[in-house]
Short mmCIF file of C-alpha atoms in Angstrom, two decimals:
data_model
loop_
_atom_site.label_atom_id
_atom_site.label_comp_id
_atom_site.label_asym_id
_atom_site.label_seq_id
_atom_site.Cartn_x
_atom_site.Cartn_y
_atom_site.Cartn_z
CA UNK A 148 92.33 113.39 83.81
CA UNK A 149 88.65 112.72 85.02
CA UNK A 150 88.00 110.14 87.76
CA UNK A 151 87.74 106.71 85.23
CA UNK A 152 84.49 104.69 86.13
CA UNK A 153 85.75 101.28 87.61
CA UNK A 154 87.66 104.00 90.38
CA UNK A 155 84.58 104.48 92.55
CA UNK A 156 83.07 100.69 92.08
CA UNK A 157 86.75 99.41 93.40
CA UNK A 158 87.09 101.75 96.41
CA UNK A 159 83.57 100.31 97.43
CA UNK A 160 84.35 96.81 97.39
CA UNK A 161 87.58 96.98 98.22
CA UNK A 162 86.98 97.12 102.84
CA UNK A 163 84.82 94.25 102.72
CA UNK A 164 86.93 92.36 99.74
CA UNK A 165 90.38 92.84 102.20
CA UNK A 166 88.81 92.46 105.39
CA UNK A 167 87.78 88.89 104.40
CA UNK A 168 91.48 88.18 104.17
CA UNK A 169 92.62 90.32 107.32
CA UNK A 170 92.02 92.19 110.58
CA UNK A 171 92.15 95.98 109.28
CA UNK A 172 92.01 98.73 111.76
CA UNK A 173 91.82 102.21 109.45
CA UNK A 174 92.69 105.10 111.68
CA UNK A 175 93.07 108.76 111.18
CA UNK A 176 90.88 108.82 108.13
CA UNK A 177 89.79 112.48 108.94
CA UNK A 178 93.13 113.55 108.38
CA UNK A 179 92.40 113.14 104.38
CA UNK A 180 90.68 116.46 102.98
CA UNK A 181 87.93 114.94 101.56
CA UNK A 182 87.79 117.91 98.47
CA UNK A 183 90.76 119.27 96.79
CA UNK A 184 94.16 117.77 95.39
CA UNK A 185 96.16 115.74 97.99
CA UNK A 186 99.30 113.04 98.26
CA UNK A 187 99.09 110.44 99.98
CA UNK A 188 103.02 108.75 101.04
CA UNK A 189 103.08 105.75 102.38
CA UNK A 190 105.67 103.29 103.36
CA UNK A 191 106.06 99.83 101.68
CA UNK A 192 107.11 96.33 102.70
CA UNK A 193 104.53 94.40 100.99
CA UNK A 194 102.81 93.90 97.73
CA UNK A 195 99.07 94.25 100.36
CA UNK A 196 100.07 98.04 100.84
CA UNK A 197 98.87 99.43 98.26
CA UNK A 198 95.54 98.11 97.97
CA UNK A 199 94.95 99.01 101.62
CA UNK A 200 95.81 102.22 101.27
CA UNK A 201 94.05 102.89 98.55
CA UNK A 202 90.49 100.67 99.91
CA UNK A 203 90.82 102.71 103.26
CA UNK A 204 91.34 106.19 102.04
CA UNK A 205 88.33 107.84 102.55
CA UNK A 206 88.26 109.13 98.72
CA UNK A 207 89.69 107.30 95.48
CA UNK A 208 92.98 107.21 95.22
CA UNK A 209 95.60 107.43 91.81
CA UNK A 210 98.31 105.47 92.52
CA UNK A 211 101.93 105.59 90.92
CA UNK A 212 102.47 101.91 90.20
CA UNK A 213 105.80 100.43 88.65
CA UNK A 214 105.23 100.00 84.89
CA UNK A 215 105.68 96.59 84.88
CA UNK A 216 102.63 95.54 86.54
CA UNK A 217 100.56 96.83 83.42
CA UNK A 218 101.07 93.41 81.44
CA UNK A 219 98.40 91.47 80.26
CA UNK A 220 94.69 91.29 82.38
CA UNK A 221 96.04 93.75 85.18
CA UNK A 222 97.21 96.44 82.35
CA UNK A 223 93.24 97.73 81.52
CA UNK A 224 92.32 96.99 84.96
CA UNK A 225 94.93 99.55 86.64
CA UNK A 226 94.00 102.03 84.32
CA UNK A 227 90.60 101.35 84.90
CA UNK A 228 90.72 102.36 87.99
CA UNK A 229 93.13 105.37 87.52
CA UNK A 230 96.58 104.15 88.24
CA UNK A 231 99.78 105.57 86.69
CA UNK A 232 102.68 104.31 85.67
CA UNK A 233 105.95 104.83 86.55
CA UNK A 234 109.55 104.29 84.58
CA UNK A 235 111.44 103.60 87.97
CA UNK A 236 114.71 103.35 85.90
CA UNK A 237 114.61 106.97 84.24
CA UNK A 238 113.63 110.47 84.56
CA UNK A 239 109.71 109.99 83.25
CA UNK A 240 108.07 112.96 82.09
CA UNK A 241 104.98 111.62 81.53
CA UNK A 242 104.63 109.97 84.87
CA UNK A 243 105.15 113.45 86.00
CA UNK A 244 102.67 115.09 83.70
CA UNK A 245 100.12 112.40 84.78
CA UNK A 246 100.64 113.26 88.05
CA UNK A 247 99.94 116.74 88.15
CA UNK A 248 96.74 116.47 86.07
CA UNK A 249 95.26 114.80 88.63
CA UNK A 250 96.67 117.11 91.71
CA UNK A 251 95.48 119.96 89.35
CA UNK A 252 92.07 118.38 88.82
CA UNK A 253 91.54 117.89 92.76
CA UNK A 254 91.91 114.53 92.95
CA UNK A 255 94.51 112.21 95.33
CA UNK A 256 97.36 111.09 94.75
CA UNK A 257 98.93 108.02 96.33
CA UNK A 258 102.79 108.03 96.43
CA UNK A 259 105.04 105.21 97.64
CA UNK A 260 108.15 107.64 97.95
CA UNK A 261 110.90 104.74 98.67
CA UNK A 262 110.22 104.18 95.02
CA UNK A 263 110.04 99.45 96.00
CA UNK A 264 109.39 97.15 98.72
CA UNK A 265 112.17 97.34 101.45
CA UNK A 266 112.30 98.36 105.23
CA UNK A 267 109.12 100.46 104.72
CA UNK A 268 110.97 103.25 107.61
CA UNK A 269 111.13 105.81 104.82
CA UNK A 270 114.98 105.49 105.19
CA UNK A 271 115.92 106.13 101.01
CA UNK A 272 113.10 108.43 99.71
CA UNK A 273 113.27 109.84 96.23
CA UNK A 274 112.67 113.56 95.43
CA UNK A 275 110.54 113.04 93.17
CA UNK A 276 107.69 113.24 96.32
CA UNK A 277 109.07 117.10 97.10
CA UNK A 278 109.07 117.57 93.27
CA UNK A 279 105.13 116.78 92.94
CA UNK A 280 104.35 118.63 96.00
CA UNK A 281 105.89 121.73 95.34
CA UNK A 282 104.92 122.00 91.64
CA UNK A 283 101.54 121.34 92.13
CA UNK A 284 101.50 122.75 96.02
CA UNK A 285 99.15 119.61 97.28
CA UNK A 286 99.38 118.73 101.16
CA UNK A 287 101.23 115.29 102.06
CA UNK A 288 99.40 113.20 104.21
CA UNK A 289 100.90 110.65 105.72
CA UNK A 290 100.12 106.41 105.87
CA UNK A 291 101.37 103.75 107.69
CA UNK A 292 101.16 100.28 107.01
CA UNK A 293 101.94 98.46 110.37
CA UNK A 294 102.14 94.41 110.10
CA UNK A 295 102.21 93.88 106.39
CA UNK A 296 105.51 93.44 106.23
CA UNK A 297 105.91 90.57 108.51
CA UNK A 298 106.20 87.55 106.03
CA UNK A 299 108.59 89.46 103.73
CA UNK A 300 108.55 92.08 100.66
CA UNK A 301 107.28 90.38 97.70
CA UNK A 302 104.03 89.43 95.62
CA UNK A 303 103.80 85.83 97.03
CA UNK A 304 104.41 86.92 100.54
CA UNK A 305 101.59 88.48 101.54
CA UNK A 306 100.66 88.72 105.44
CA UNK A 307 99.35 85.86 107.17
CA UNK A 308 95.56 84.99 106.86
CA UNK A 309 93.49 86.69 109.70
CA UNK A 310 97.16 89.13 110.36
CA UNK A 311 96.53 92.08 112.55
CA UNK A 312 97.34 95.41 110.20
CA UNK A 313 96.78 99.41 111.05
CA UNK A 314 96.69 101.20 108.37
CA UNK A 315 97.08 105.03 110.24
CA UNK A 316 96.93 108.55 108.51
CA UNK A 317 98.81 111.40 110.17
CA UNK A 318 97.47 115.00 109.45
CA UNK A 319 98.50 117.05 106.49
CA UNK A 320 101.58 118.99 105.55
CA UNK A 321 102.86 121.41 103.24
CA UNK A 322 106.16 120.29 101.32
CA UNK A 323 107.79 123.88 100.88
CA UNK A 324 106.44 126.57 99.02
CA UNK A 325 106.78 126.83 95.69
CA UNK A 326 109.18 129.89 94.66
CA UNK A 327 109.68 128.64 91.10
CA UNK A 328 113.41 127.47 92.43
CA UNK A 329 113.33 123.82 91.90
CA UNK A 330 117.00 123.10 91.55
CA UNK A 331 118.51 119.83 92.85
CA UNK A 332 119.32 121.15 96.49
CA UNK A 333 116.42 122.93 96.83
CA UNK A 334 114.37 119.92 96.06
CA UNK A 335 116.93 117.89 97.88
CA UNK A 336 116.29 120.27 101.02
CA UNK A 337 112.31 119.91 100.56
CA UNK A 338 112.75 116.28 100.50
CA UNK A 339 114.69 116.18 103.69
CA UNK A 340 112.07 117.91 105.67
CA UNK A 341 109.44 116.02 103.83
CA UNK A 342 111.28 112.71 105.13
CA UNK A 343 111.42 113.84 109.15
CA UNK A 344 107.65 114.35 108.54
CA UNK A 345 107.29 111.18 106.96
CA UNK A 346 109.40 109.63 109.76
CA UNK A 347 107.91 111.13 112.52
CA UNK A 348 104.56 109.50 111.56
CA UNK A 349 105.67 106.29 111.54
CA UNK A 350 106.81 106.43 114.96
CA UNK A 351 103.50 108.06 116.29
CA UNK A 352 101.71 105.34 114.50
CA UNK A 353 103.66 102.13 116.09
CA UNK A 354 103.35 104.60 119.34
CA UNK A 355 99.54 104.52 118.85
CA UNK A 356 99.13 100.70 117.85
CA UNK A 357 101.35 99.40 120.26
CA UNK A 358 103.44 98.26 117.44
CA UNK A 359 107.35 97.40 116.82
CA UNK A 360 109.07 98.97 114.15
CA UNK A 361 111.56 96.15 113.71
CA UNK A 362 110.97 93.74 110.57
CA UNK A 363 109.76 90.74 111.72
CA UNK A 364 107.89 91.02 114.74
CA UNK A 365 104.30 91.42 115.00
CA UNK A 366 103.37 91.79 118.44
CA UNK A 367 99.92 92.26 119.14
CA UNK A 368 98.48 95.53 119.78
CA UNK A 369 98.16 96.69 123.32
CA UNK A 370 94.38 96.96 125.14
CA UNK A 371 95.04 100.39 124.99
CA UNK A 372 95.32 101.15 121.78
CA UNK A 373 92.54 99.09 120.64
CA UNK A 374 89.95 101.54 121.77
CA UNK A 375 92.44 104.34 119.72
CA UNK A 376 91.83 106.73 117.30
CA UNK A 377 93.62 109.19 115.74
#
């Protein structure tokens, strides 16, 4: 799968497009190898998460998106831009062939591993994460996206206009090597680990923000860790 053309145009307008809306601080950025295959997992609250994770990586960014957002205009234009879709009610193959063409081309790949909107703490992630990171042996890097979730979970809920919102990468981590053993507990144990990591990172990131982790507070971030970076 080569990068499609409308990927690069998108990443560039996509800063300046969001920040009109919001105030993004991007943090960590260097975390992201800028060359070889990578996933990014992120947690998710609100429909705004992806597109700021994928404007503020530092490289373009094919995102596993639920199938039923390719209807009508937005079907050519996710493609365009190199999204995939994903079957979230069955075992799909082809999501998962998809997906390792473009780890195995050296491109990134951006994960929402709770599978849907909810509590965004990476409380109920699926395997499928450990499954695409051992077959494929790509580094995880982790994203969180603080104060997006404030006004609730779906489409027409988006953050307030002018919201504060970090969106902080953690570095890079190896899943579990790949021994050719991918049986349900292994994968099961892979995804464990993979979710401490995961976890882990979302704590260092309110840490560093001077955020709350509890769903519906937004308190602002402290003097302190306006100056931060990560």
């Amino acid at each position: 799968m080569t990068k499609p053309p409308l990927s690069a145009a998108a990443h560039r307008i996509g800063i300046p497009l969001l920040r009109s809306f919001w105030r993004i601080r991007s943090l960590g950025t260097h975390h992201v190898p800028l060359g070889g295959p990578v996933i990014l997992a992120g947690n998710h609250t609100n429909f705004a998460d992806g597109p700021l994770l994928f404007a503020f990586c530092p490289r373009p960014v094919h995102f596993l998106v639920k199938q039923e957002m390719f209807t009508g205009v937005l079907d050519p234009v996710l493609r365009g831009i190199g999204h995939i879709p994903v079957n979230r009610g069955a075992a799909d193959r082809g999501m998962i062939t998809d997906s390792l063409t473009v780890l195995r081309a050296g491109n990134a790949l951006g994960v929402f591993p709770e599978g849907t909107r909810g509590a965004g703490d990476f409380g109920e992630v699926h395997n499928g994460l450990a499954y695409l990171a051992m077959r494929s042996g790509a580094p995880i890097v982790p994203v969180a996206c603080l104060g997006t979730g404030d006004r609730g979970s779906s489409a027409g809920a988006m953050p307030a206009f002018r919201a504060k919102i970090d969106v902080v990468y953690g570095k890079p981590f190896l899943a579990a090597p790949d021994t050719g053993n991918r049986s349900r507990r292994v994968v099961t144990e892979a995804s464990q680990r993979i979710v401490e990591r995961l976890t882990a990172h979302l704590h260092e990131a309110a840490r560093l923000t001077g955020r709350s982790l509890t769903r519906g507070e937004d308190p602002a971030a402290t003097p302190a860790a306006a100056d931060a970076r990560a």
